[in-house]
Each structure stands twice: as C-alpha cells, then as structure tokens.
Short mmCIF file of C-alpha atoms in Angstrom, two decimals:
data_model
loop_
_atom_site.label_atom_id
_atom_site.label_comp_id
_atom_site.label_asym_id
_atom_site.label_seq_id
_atom_site.Cartn_x
_atom_site.Cartn_y
_atom_site.Cartn_z
CA MET A 127 7.03 34.23 128.34
CA GLU A 128 3.34 34.40 129.31
CA VAL A 129 4.28 34.82 132.97
CA ALA A 130 6.66 37.66 132.12
CA LEU A 131 4.03 39.42 129.99
CA SER A 132 1.48 39.00 132.78
CA ALA A 133 3.85 40.55 135.30
CA ILE A 134 4.54 43.49 132.96
CA ALA A 135 0.83 44.03 132.37
CA SER A 136 0.10 43.91 136.10
CA ASP A 137 2.86 46.44 136.77
CA LEU A 138 1.49 48.79 134.09
CA ILE A 139 -2.03 48.53 135.52
CA ASN A 140 -0.75 49.36 139.02
CA ARG A 141 1.19 52.35 137.72
CA LEU A 142 -1.81 53.58 135.74
CA THR A 143 -4.08 53.19 138.77
CA SER A 144 -1.65 55.14 140.96
CA PHE A 145 -1.34 57.87 138.31
CA LEU A 146 -5.12 58.20 137.94
CA MET A 147 -5.59 58.24 141.72
CA LYS A 148 -2.95 60.95 142.04
CA LYS A 149 -4.63 63.06 139.35
CA TYR A 150 -7.99 62.50 141.01
CA MET A 151 -6.65 63.66 144.36
CA GLU A 152 -5.08 66.74 142.78
CA SER A 153 -8.32 67.72 141.07
CA THR A 154 -10.51 67.05 144.12
CA SER A 155 -11.34 69.99 146.34
CA ILE A 156 -10.29 70.01 149.97
CA ASP A 157 -13.96 69.79 151.01
CA ASP A 158 -14.36 66.56 149.03
CA LYS A 159 -11.19 65.20 150.60
CA MET A 160 -12.44 66.10 154.07
CA LYS A 161 -15.69 64.28 153.35
CA ARG A 162 -13.76 61.24 152.18
CA LEU A 163 -11.58 61.42 155.28
CA LYS A 164 -14.65 61.34 157.55
CA GLU A 165 -16.00 58.28 155.72
CA LEU A 166 -12.72 56.42 156.06
CA LEU A 167 -12.37 57.34 159.73
CA LEU A 168 -15.84 56.00 160.45
CA ARG A 169 -14.99 52.64 158.91
CA VAL A 170 -11.65 52.35 160.70
CA HIS A 171 -13.07 53.52 164.03
CA ILE A 172 -15.75 50.80 163.95
CA VAL A 173 -13.10 48.11 163.52
CA VAL A 174 -10.76 49.55 166.19
CA GLU A 175 -13.59 49.89 168.69
CA GLU A 176 -14.77 46.33 168.06
CA ALA A 177 -11.20 45.02 168.38
CA ASP A 178 -10.94 46.74 171.76
CA ARG A 179 -13.71 44.43 172.99
CA ARG A 180 -12.03 41.24 171.79
CA CYS A 181 -9.37 38.99 173.25
CA ILE A 182 -6.72 38.96 170.52
CA THR A 183 -3.93 36.44 171.02
CA ASN A 184 -2.34 36.61 167.55
CA PRO A 185 0.70 38.96 167.74
CA MET A 186 0.42 39.87 164.05
CA MET A 187 -3.21 40.91 164.56
CA LEU A 188 -2.15 43.06 167.52
CA MET A 189 0.48 44.69 165.32
CA GLN A 190 -2.12 45.41 162.63
CA LEU A 191 -4.53 46.78 165.24
CA LYS A 192 -1.85 49.17 166.46
CA MET A 193 -1.23 50.38 162.91
CA LEU A 194 -4.96 50.86 162.35
CA ALA A 195 -5.27 52.90 165.55
CA GLU A 196 -2.29 55.07 164.63
CA SER A 197 -3.80 55.80 161.20
CA MET A 198 -7.14 56.61 162.84
CA TYR A 199 -5.69 59.10 165.35
CA ARG A 200 -3.62 60.70 162.62
CA GLY A 201 -6.77 61.12 160.55
CA TYR A 202 -8.73 62.69 163.41
CA TYR A 203 -5.83 65.03 164.13
CA MET A 204 -5.70 66.11 160.50
CA LEU A 205 -9.46 66.59 160.46
CA ASP A 206 -9.43 68.81 163.54
CA THR A 207 -6.35 70.73 162.43
CA ILE A 208 -8.08 71.88 159.25
CA LYS A 209 -11.58 72.21 160.67
CA TYR A 210 -10.68 74.12 163.85
CA LYS A 211 -7.72 76.11 162.60
CA SER A 212 -7.22 78.92 165.10
CA PRO A 213 -6.11 82.48 164.19
CA LYS A 214 -3.46 82.04 166.91
CA ASP A 215 -2.00 78.90 165.37
CA GLU A 216 1.09 80.77 164.20
CA GLU A 217 1.84 81.80 167.77
CA VAL A 218 1.37 78.23 169.01
CA ARG A 219 3.55 76.96 166.17
CA LYS A 220 6.38 79.34 167.11
CA LEU A 221 6.07 78.32 170.74
CA CYS A 222 6.40 74.64 169.81
CA THR A 223 9.43 75.12 167.59
CA MET A 224 11.28 76.71 170.53
CA SER A 225 11.42 73.29 172.18
CA VAL A 226 13.49 70.50 170.61
CA SER A 227 11.35 67.76 172.14
CA LEU A 228 8.19 69.30 170.74
CA LYS A 229 9.67 69.51 167.27
CA ARG A 230 10.52 65.82 167.43
CA SER A 231 7.10 64.67 168.56
CA ARG A 232 4.67 66.43 166.30
CA THR A 233 4.04 68.02 162.93
CA ILE A 234 2.60 71.53 162.83
CA PHE A 235 0.49 72.05 159.76
CA GLY A 236 0.22 75.18 157.69
CA THR A 237 -2.72 77.50 157.24
CA PRO A 238 -6.04 76.14 155.93
CA GLY A 239 -5.88 75.31 152.24
CA SER A 240 -2.11 75.76 152.11
CA PRO A 241 0.04 73.33 150.09
CA ALA A 242 1.39 71.87 153.36
CA ASP A 243 -2.11 71.07 154.59
CA ASP A 244 -3.18 69.69 151.21
CA ASN A 245 -0.14 67.44 150.91
CA GLU A 246 -0.54 66.19 154.47
CA LEU A 247 -4.21 65.49 153.87
CA GLU A 248 -3.36 63.40 150.82
CA ILE A 249 -0.81 61.41 152.84
CA VAL A 250 -3.35 60.75 155.59
CA LEU A 251 -5.99 59.69 153.05
CA ASN A 252 -3.55 57.36 151.29
CA ASN A 253 -2.57 55.76 154.61
CA LEU A 254 -6.20 55.18 155.55
CA GLU A 255 -7.01 53.80 152.10
CA ALA A 256 -4.09 51.37 152.41
CA ALA A 257 -5.19 50.35 155.92
CA ILE A 258 -8.76 49.66 154.80
CA SER A 259 -7.66 47.74 151.71
CA ASN A 260 -6.02 45.17 154.03
CA ILE A 261 -8.73 45.13 156.67
CA ASN A 262 -11.00 42.35 155.37
CA GLU A 263 -8.85 39.45 156.63
CA PHE A 264 -8.41 41.22 159.97
CA VAL A 265 -12.18 41.56 160.43
CA VAL A 266 -12.77 37.90 159.55
CA LEU A 267 -10.18 36.79 162.12
CA LEU A 268 -11.53 39.29 164.65
CA VAL A 269 -14.97 37.66 164.59
CA GLY A 270 -13.36 34.46 165.85
CA CYS A 271 -11.80 36.20 168.86
CA GLU A 272 -13.59 35.87 172.19
CA ARG A 273 -15.40 38.93 173.53
CA VAL A 274 -14.03 40.45 176.73
CA CYS A 275 -16.62 41.23 179.40
CA ARG A 276 -16.22 44.63 181.02
CA ARG A 277 -17.39 45.55 184.47
CA PRO A 278 -19.36 48.81 184.46
CA TYR A 279 -17.47 49.99 187.55
CA ASP A 280 -14.17 49.81 185.73
CA ALA A 281 -15.25 51.28 182.42
CA TYR A 282 -17.99 53.81 182.89
CA LEU A 283 -18.36 55.05 186.49
CA TYR A 284 -15.77 57.81 186.14
CA THR A 285 -14.52 59.51 183.02
CA ASP A 286 -10.94 59.32 184.30
CA ASN A 287 -11.11 55.65 185.27
CA PHE A 288 -10.10 54.04 182.01
CA MET A 289 -6.95 53.34 180.07
CA PHE A 290 -6.76 55.15 176.76
CA GLY A 291 -5.20 53.19 173.91
CA ARG A 292 -2.51 50.65 174.82
CA HIS A 293 -4.91 47.86 173.84
CA ALA A 294 -2.26 46.02 171.84
CA GLU A 295 0.29 46.35 174.66
CA LYS A 296 -2.23 45.25 177.29
CA GLN A 297 -3.26 42.19 175.31
CA GLN A 298 0.39 41.37 174.60
CA ILE A 299 1.19 41.41 178.33
CA ILE A 300 -1.87 39.32 179.19
CA ASN A 301 -0.95 36.76 176.54
CA ILE A 302 2.57 36.46 178.00
CA LEU A 303 1.34 36.13 181.59
CA LEU A 304 -1.15 33.41 180.64
CA GLN A 305 1.50 31.28 178.95
CA ASN A 306 1.86 27.76 180.29
CA PRO A 307 4.82 27.40 182.68
CA CYS A 308 8.10 26.29 181.17
CA HIS A 309 9.49 22.88 181.97
CA GLN A 310 12.53 24.40 183.66
CA GLY A 311 10.28 25.58 186.48
CA GLY A 312 11.81 29.06 186.85
CA PRO A 313 9.37 31.98 186.80
CA LEU A 314 8.98 33.89 183.55
CA VAL A 315 10.30 37.47 183.80
CA LEU A 316 8.66 40.22 181.73
CA PRO A 317 10.38 43.65 181.66
CA ILE A 318 8.14 46.63 180.91
CA ILE A 319 10.42 49.55 180.08
CA GLY A 320 9.31 53.09 179.30
CA GLY A 321 10.05 56.77 179.77
CA CYS A 322 9.03 59.04 182.60
CA ARG A 323 5.29 58.94 183.40
CA VAL A 324 4.17 57.31 180.15
CA GLY A 325 1.68 55.05 181.94
CA LYS A 326 3.70 51.92 182.82
CA LYS A 327 2.07 51.39 186.24
CA THR A 328 -1.35 52.28 184.86
CA LEU A 329 -1.00 49.67 182.15
CA VAL A 330 0.13 47.00 184.62
CA SER A 331 -2.68 47.95 187.00
CA HIS A 332 -5.25 47.36 184.26
CA VAL A 333 -3.60 44.08 183.35
CA CYS A 334 -3.70 42.90 186.97
CA GLY A 335 -7.35 43.91 187.20
CA ASP A 336 -8.29 41.71 184.26
CA GLU A 337 -10.47 38.75 185.25
CA ARG A 338 -8.31 36.31 183.28
CA ILE A 339 -5.20 37.34 185.23
CA ARG A 340 -6.98 37.24 188.58
CA SER A 341 -8.30 33.78 187.80
CA TYR A 342 -4.91 32.46 186.67
CA PHE A 343 -2.84 33.77 189.61
CA ARG A 344 -3.87 32.98 193.19
CA SER A 345 -2.13 36.12 194.47
CA ILE A 346 -0.50 39.30 193.13
CA LEU A 347 2.39 40.76 195.12
CA TYR A 348 3.63 44.32 194.60
CA ILE A 349 7.17 45.15 195.68
CA ASN A 350 9.46 48.15 195.55
CA GLY A 351 12.86 47.54 194.01
CA ASP A 352 14.46 49.08 197.09
CA ASN A 353 13.27 46.24 199.33
CA MET A 354 13.82 43.29 196.99
CA TRP A 355 16.84 42.23 199.06
CA GLY A 356 14.54 41.32 201.94
CA MET A 357 12.48 38.92 199.88
CA GLU A 358 13.93 35.88 201.64
CA HIS A 359 12.19 37.03 204.84
CA THR A 360 8.82 37.36 203.11
CA LYS A 361 6.33 34.62 203.90
CA PHE A 362 4.96 33.33 200.62
CA LYS A 363 2.09 30.96 200.19
CA ARG A 364 3.11 28.06 198.00
CA GLU A 365 0.85 29.10 195.15
CA ARG A 366 0.95 30.55 191.66
CA THR A 367 1.96 34.19 192.23
CA LEU A 368 2.44 37.26 190.05
CA ILE A 369 5.16 39.52 191.44
CA VAL A 370 5.17 43.12 190.19
CA GLY A 371 8.31 45.06 191.01
CA GLU A 372 9.10 48.71 190.27
CA PHE A 373 12.82 49.42 190.04
CA PHE A 374 14.33 52.91 190.18
CA MET A 375 17.98 51.93 189.71
CA ASP A 376 20.04 49.22 188.06
CA ILE A 377 20.43 45.90 189.87
CA ASP A 378 23.64 44.00 190.57
CA GLU A 379 23.79 40.59 188.88
CA ASP A 380 24.32 38.73 192.17
CA ASP A 381 21.42 40.54 193.83
CA TRP A 382 19.13 39.60 190.95
CA VAL A 383 20.19 35.93 191.08
CA LYS A 384 19.47 35.89 194.82
CA PHE A 385 16.06 37.51 194.30
CA TYR A 386 15.17 35.20 191.40
CA CYS A 387 16.17 32.07 193.32
CA THR A 388 14.07 33.18 196.30
CA VAL A 389 11.01 33.67 194.10
CA SER A 390 11.59 30.33 192.37
CA GLN A 391 11.84 28.43 195.65
CA MET A 392 8.98 30.11 197.51
CA THR A 393 6.27 30.25 194.82
CA ASP A 394 4.46 27.58 192.89
CA ARG A 395 5.07 26.51 189.29
CA GLY A 396 3.70 29.03 186.82
CA SER A 397 4.55 32.12 188.89
CA LYS A 398 5.76 35.13 186.95
CA VAL A 399 7.62 38.40 187.55
CA ILE A 400 6.99 41.82 185.98
CA ILE A 401 9.79 44.41 186.03
CA ILE A 402 8.60 48.02 185.72
CA SER A 403 11.33 50.59 185.14
CA ARG A 404 12.68 53.47 183.11
CA ILE A 405 16.12 51.82 183.04
CA GLY A 406 16.68 50.02 179.75
CA LYS A 407 19.51 47.86 181.15
CA LEU A 408 17.03 45.91 183.29
CA ALA A 409 15.69 44.30 180.12
CA ARG A 410 18.66 41.89 180.35
CA PHE A 411 16.90 40.02 183.16
CA GLY A 412 13.85 39.28 181.03
CA THR A 413 13.13 35.74 179.87
CA VAL A 414 10.71 37.00 177.19
CA LYS A 415 10.76 39.94 174.81
CA THR A 416 10.59 43.32 176.58
CA VAL A 417 7.45 45.42 176.25
CA ARG A 418 8.51 49.01 175.62
CA LEU A 419 6.17 51.95 176.18
CA ASN A 420 6.65 55.29 174.48
CA SER A 421 4.82 58.55 175.07
CA LEU A 422 1.55 58.98 173.22
CA SER A 423 1.94 60.54 169.80
CA GLN A 424 0.62 64.07 169.39
CA GLU A 425 -2.35 62.68 167.46
CA GLU A 426 -3.27 60.24 170.26
CA TYR A 427 -2.64 62.83 172.95
CA SER A 428 -4.85 65.41 171.24
CA TYR A 429 -7.66 62.87 170.82
CA LEU A 430 -7.43 61.85 174.49
CA PHE A 431 -7.29 65.41 175.80
CA LYS A 432 -10.36 66.54 173.89
CA MET A 433 -12.27 63.42 174.87
CA LEU A 434 -11.55 64.18 178.54
CA ALA A 435 -12.19 67.92 178.25
CA PHE A 436 -15.53 67.74 176.43
CA GLY A 437 -16.87 64.73 178.29
CA SER A 438 -20.46 64.07 177.30
CA ILE A 439 -20.91 67.17 175.13
CA ASP A 440 -20.24 67.24 171.39
CA GLU A 441 -17.27 69.38 170.41
CA LYS A 442 -18.96 70.15 167.08
CA ASP A 443 -21.43 72.34 169.00
CA HIS A 444 -18.56 74.38 170.48
CA PRO A 445 -16.09 75.17 167.66
CA LYS A 446 -14.37 78.01 169.58
CA MET A 447 -13.65 75.75 172.54
CA ALA A 448 -12.50 73.04 170.13
CA MET A 449 -9.91 75.50 168.78
CA VAL A 450 -8.71 76.20 172.31
CA ALA A 451 -8.55 72.49 173.09
CA ASN A 452 -6.45 71.86 169.96
CA ASP A 453 -3.96 74.55 171.01
CA LEU A 454 -3.86 73.32 174.61
CA ALA A 455 -3.14 69.77 173.46
CA VAL A 456 -0.03 71.12 171.70
CA VAL A 457 1.10 73.48 174.46
CA LEU A 458 0.83 70.87 177.23
CA GLY A 459 3.63 68.91 175.58
CA GLY A 460 2.25 65.40 176.07
CA SER A 461 2.05 65.29 179.89
CA LEU A 462 -0.64 62.79 180.90
CA ILE A 463 -0.96 64.12 184.45
CA THR A 464 -1.41 67.69 183.25
CA ALA A 465 -3.88 66.56 180.60
CA ASN A 466 -6.07 64.97 183.27
CA VAL A 467 -5.88 68.01 185.57
CA VAL A 468 -6.62 70.58 182.87
CA ALA A 469 -9.32 68.48 181.20
CA ASP A 470 -11.04 67.95 184.56
CA LEU A 471 -11.13 71.72 185.11
CA LEU A 472 -12.47 72.43 181.61
CA ARG A 473 -15.07 69.67 181.79
CA ARG A 474 -16.53 71.22 184.95
CA ASN A 475 -17.08 74.57 183.26
CA HIS A 476 -17.92 74.85 179.56
CA ASP A 477 -17.16 78.55 179.41
CA PHE A 478 -15.06 79.81 176.52
CA GLN A 479 -13.51 82.62 178.57
CA LEU A 480 -12.26 80.17 181.18
CA TRP A 481 -10.89 77.80 178.54
CA ASN A 482 -9.09 80.63 176.75
CA SER A 483 -7.72 81.96 180.05
CA VAL A 484 -6.27 78.55 180.89
CA LEU A 485 -4.65 78.37 177.44
CA GLN A 486 -3.04 81.80 177.88
CA ARG A 487 -1.71 80.90 181.35
CA PHE A 488 -0.09 77.71 180.05
CA LYS A 489 1.37 79.45 177.00
CA GLU A 490 2.97 82.08 179.22
CA MET A 491 4.27 79.43 181.62
CA VAL A 492 5.79 77.39 178.78
CA LYS A 493 7.38 80.51 177.28
CA SER A 494 8.88 81.43 180.64
CA ASN A 495 10.51 78.03 181.15
CA LEU A 496 11.74 77.86 177.56
CA SER A 497 13.28 81.31 178.00
CA LYS A 498 14.95 80.51 181.35
CA TYR A 499 15.94 76.88 180.95
CA GLY A 500 15.68 76.21 177.21
CA GLU A 501 13.30 73.28 177.70
CA HIS A 502 9.60 72.56 177.85
CA PRO A 503 8.28 72.19 181.45
CA LYS A 504 7.42 68.53 180.80
CA ASP A 505 11.05 67.79 179.87
CA ILE A 506 12.30 69.69 182.93
CA ILE A 507 10.01 67.74 185.27
CA GLU A 508 11.14 64.45 183.71
CA LYS A 509 14.71 65.35 184.73
CA GLU A 510 13.45 65.79 188.32
CA HIS A 511 14.07 69.54 188.26
CA PRO A 512 11.67 72.26 189.45
CA ILE A 513 9.80 74.41 186.96
CA ASP A 514 8.74 78.04 187.12
CA ILE A 515 4.95 78.39 187.43
CA THR A 516 4.93 82.10 188.32
CA ARG A 517 2.48 82.73 185.47
CA PHE A 518 -0.19 80.78 187.36
CA GLY A 519 -0.02 83.21 190.28
CA SER A 520 -2.23 86.26 190.70
CA SER A 521 0.83 88.49 190.93
CA TYR A 522 4.03 88.08 188.94
CA ARG A 523 5.91 89.63 191.89
CA THR A 524 5.33 86.35 193.73
CA ARG A 525 7.53 83.76 192.10
CA LEU A 526 6.40 80.14 192.18
CA HIS A 527 8.55 77.05 191.75
CA LEU A 528 7.12 73.55 191.46
CA MET A 529 8.91 70.26 192.12
CA PRO A 530 8.23 66.97 190.25
CA PRO A 531 5.20 64.96 191.46
CA ARG A 532 5.39 62.15 194.00
CA VAL A 533 2.81 59.49 194.73
CA GLU A 534 0.96 59.47 198.06
CA ARG A 535 -1.85 57.29 199.33
CA ASP A 536 -4.51 57.59 202.01
CA ASP A 537 -2.17 56.22 204.67
CA SER A 538 0.67 58.64 203.84
CA PRO A 539 1.77 60.76 206.83
CA ASN A 540 0.35 64.26 207.07
CA ARG A 541 3.11 66.73 206.26
CA LYS A 542 1.21 69.57 207.94
CA LYS A 543 1.91 72.03 205.14
CA PRO A 544 -0.65 74.32 203.51
CA SER A 545 -2.09 72.68 200.42
CA LEU A 546 -4.25 73.59 197.48
CA LEU A 547 -5.53 71.91 194.33
CA PHE A 548 -3.62 72.39 191.10
CA ARG A 549 -6.85 72.98 189.17
CA ASP A 550 -7.70 75.91 191.48
CA LEU A 551 -4.27 77.38 190.85
CA ILE A 552 -4.70 77.00 187.08
CA ALA A 553 -8.15 78.60 187.23
CA GLY A 554 -6.74 81.57 189.18
CA CYS A 555 -9.14 81.11 192.11
CA ALA A 556 -6.69 80.02 194.82
CA ALA A 557 -4.96 82.11 197.47
CA ILE A 558 -1.27 81.19 197.32
CA PRO A 559 0.38 80.60 200.73
CA ASP A 560 3.75 82.14 201.55
CA GLY A 561 6.76 79.88 201.55
CA ASP A 562 6.48 76.11 201.16
CA PHE A 563 3.15 74.46 200.41
CA GLU A 564 1.78 71.27 198.85
CA LEU A 565 0.04 71.20 195.49
CA VAL A 566 -2.37 68.27 195.07
CA THR A 567 -2.01 67.71 191.34
CA TRP A 568 -4.33 64.76 190.91
CA GLU A 569 -6.31 62.38 193.08
CA SER A 570 -7.98 59.19 191.91
CA GLN A 571 -11.70 59.01 192.66
CA ILE A 572 -11.61 55.28 193.40
CA PRO A 573 -9.74 53.29 196.12
CA PRO A 574 -6.91 53.42 197.04
CA HIS A 575 -7.31 57.14 196.17
CA THR A 576 -3.75 57.58 194.94
CA LYS A 577 -2.57 61.20 194.87
CA TYR A 578 0.02 63.01 192.84
CA VAL A 579 1.43 65.66 195.17
CA GLN A 580 4.04 68.29 194.32
CA SER A 581 6.03 70.50 196.64
CA ALA A 582 5.84 74.17 195.74
CA VAL A 583 7.35 77.36 197.11
CA ALA A 584 6.26 80.98 196.78
CA PHE A 585 8.74 83.78 197.31
CA VAL A 586 9.01 87.47 196.55
CA ASN A 587 12.25 88.85 195.11
CA GLY A 588 14.37 85.98 196.39
CA LYS A 589 12.99 86.06 199.96
CA ASN A 590 12.06 83.04 202.12
CA GLY A 591 15.50 81.57 201.44
CA CYS A 592 14.53 80.42 197.94
CA THR A 593 16.33 81.26 194.72
CA THR A 594 16.53 79.70 191.31
CA SER A 595 19.41 77.58 192.60
CA THR A 596 16.75 75.21 193.95
CA ARG A 597 16.73 73.67 190.48
CA LYS A 598 18.61 70.60 191.70
CA ARG A 599 18.02 66.99 190.93
CA ARG A 600 15.82 65.12 193.39
CA SER A 601 16.69 61.52 194.02
CA ASN A 602 13.11 60.49 194.80
CA ALA A 603 10.08 61.42 192.71
#
C-alpha cells in the first residue's frame, strides 16, 4: 500500500512540475527564453567540445554525445533563426518548399515572435533541459577518458583542414579497428555506407591519420573496387595491414570470397578491411555492424557554413552578413563541396554587397533548375546529371551546363582544356571560355592536393553542338 501511495504521489509531483513549467514558459517573454537558450547552449557546448578531445570507447557514451551535439546545433540554429531573421525569409522559404528534398531535411520557421517560432523555441529549450538533466553521469565518465593529442598541422594550419562533427562515428570506427584479432584469423570487415558526397572518404582519411591507427597497423593500403580482382598479384608484406577499398558497384559473391581469401592469406593476423560505398547491399560482407553516414542536418550544415564563412571574425559584429549566411546555408541545399567553395570566397572578402550578390546568384540558379528539372541542383548532381548554371554567367544569352565533380590529383594527366576557378565564376569576375572548359571546384591546400574538377560547357542558343539533351547519366564521377 505504501509503495502504491508513493508511486501515486511521485506521479502527481511530476505532473504538477510539468504543468508549472509549461505555465512558466507560456508567461515568459521570448527575450527571456532566448537568454535561457544561450545559457543552456554554453553549458552543452563546453561538454561537447571537451568530449571531442577525449578518447571515448563506450558506445553508449558515444550515442549520448551524438544526441548532445544534435541538441546543441538545433539550439544554435533556432537562436540564429530568430536573431537574424531576414526580410527575405519568405522568399527563401518558398524557394525551399519547391524542392521535395529540402522539405524533408529542414524546418522553416515563421516570422519573429510568431506562434510557430515560439512553439519551436519551447521545444528546443525542453530538449536542451532534458539533455542537461542527464549530463552529470556523462561528465563524470568523460573525465576518466584519455585525452587525444592533436597535431597543430592537422587541426589549425588551415581553416578547411578539419573534419566537422562526426566525432562519434570517427571514434566508433577507431574502436572497431583497434579490436583484438578474432581467433578465426580472418580479417575483420567494416562497411561504411553513405549517400553521395556525405564525407565517407574524409571520415576514413581522418581515421587513418589518427596516431593510434598508424601505430596499430604497419601499413595502410588503398584500393579501388575496380581492381580488387588483381589482388592476388599484389605483393604484400606479411604484416598487420589495413585495407581501404572504395566500391562503386555491387560485388559478386565468388569475387568477394576470392578477394577475402587473398587478403587473409597474404596479410598478418589482425589485419582489417574497410568497405566504402554508396551501395547498401555491400553491408552483407561486413563482419561487424555497418557504420552508416547521412548528410548533415540543416542545423549542423548551417553551423558549419557560418563557421567557415566568418573565419576569425565574430558574426555578431556583422548582423547583415549573418542574415545572408543563414539564407545561403538554406539555399545551398546541404552540399559540402559548395559550402567550402562559397565560404572560402566569402571569408576572403567581408563585403556585404559581395555576400548578397552571391546569395542572389545561387537563388536564381536554384530557381532555374527547380523550374526546368523539378529538383534542387544538389539532388541533380547526386544523380550524375548536369545542372544549369547560366545564372552564374555575365550574360544569360550564354548558357552554362555543369557536370558532376570528379577527383583529380597532382599526377592526373593534363586535359589541355581552358580552366577557371569556381569561386571566380560565383563572384562574377571570370571570363567564360567558349565551348568546353574545366571548372576547378575545390583544391586541398595540403598534399596530395586533391582537386574536385567539373566539366562545363558554354553555348549560345544551342550552338557548339550542345543542347539540354546532354543531361545524361555519367558512369564515372
């Protein structure tokens, strides 16, 4: 009886507390809520940043860290949405709702002080309150986790030379790769499956650059799925090896068995294999749980884009540019390559007119592709189809089509085509060649100086043998 009464009393107290909290939130002004939001974000950010410097091996802690980070980015997004609400937000909102993929991936808030904003703010505050209420045990356990040393070259030399987020996924992969070899002797196989250009290779690159991984494996071998059938002719050293393979198509069962047996026989005990692919079926070859990568949420993407665009300056000192950056983060549709290109251009020139001009060019380009093809340019590129970038040209009479990006390195053959930088095209300061040319979308500033290059074509009124029928699928991207 006493236990039952205690349970009833506890339930009543919880209900009363929730009721009073709800009434408090309803009676609190939006300014007070914004102040509370900033306080909560500061507390959560401290914990997330500290966790990023720790070696976390507990999978449940990694899951909680991921939830904390998601709540934090959502809070920052809400904060910026209300603080830097642009007069053109309605236009951006309409543009986003024209694309199905954009509607799926983000929430567009109402006008400042509207019921939609107020309700969303309460939800964000409640989520952060709940996250913080369960944070004490996490912090205690975090103190016991070993600190990870970072090399200044990797973390701070260049703004673009870091991996945003993905801490939980990176630590999960490292934990799997450092597992003791199984008694069966066969190499562990870890599939990493994700959509188009979500950062699979970047994540694996950072994992392979980790000192713990380099110390554990004597060698790291990178292969292309297209040449896996020649593995038996590869001369391996009999040592613990990490084999990283990128696969662009499904693999026959017999071919995989042959490849796996070759790796097992020619490498030492404890060797492991990473499968990188967009093809979900390849997960069947994994011997451990697949790591799946999704695109960044709109909240994460917006945070990343503004961090790249503003660099060392404080966005609070430039509210007009912050408004533009908010709108650009929505219009770009979540493309990581485009975010880096545009942010690099904006970071070089903190001029509001330039920032606003870039926003207008992208809005017009997105509208054009939505009107012609019914999809956002990012979705079109992911299907390996060309997009219309005529709006980036100095004259709309000259039509421009752009193919999906391909990766080139320093030793790639010279194609002897005219080329220009994508950022110069976006800024409107590039003379566009006639016919076919190469657009250097992005180039890493550190070895091996990987480039993202895209084929482009300029034509006037269907001349130069180019029409919109060029929108065909490319087999290699």
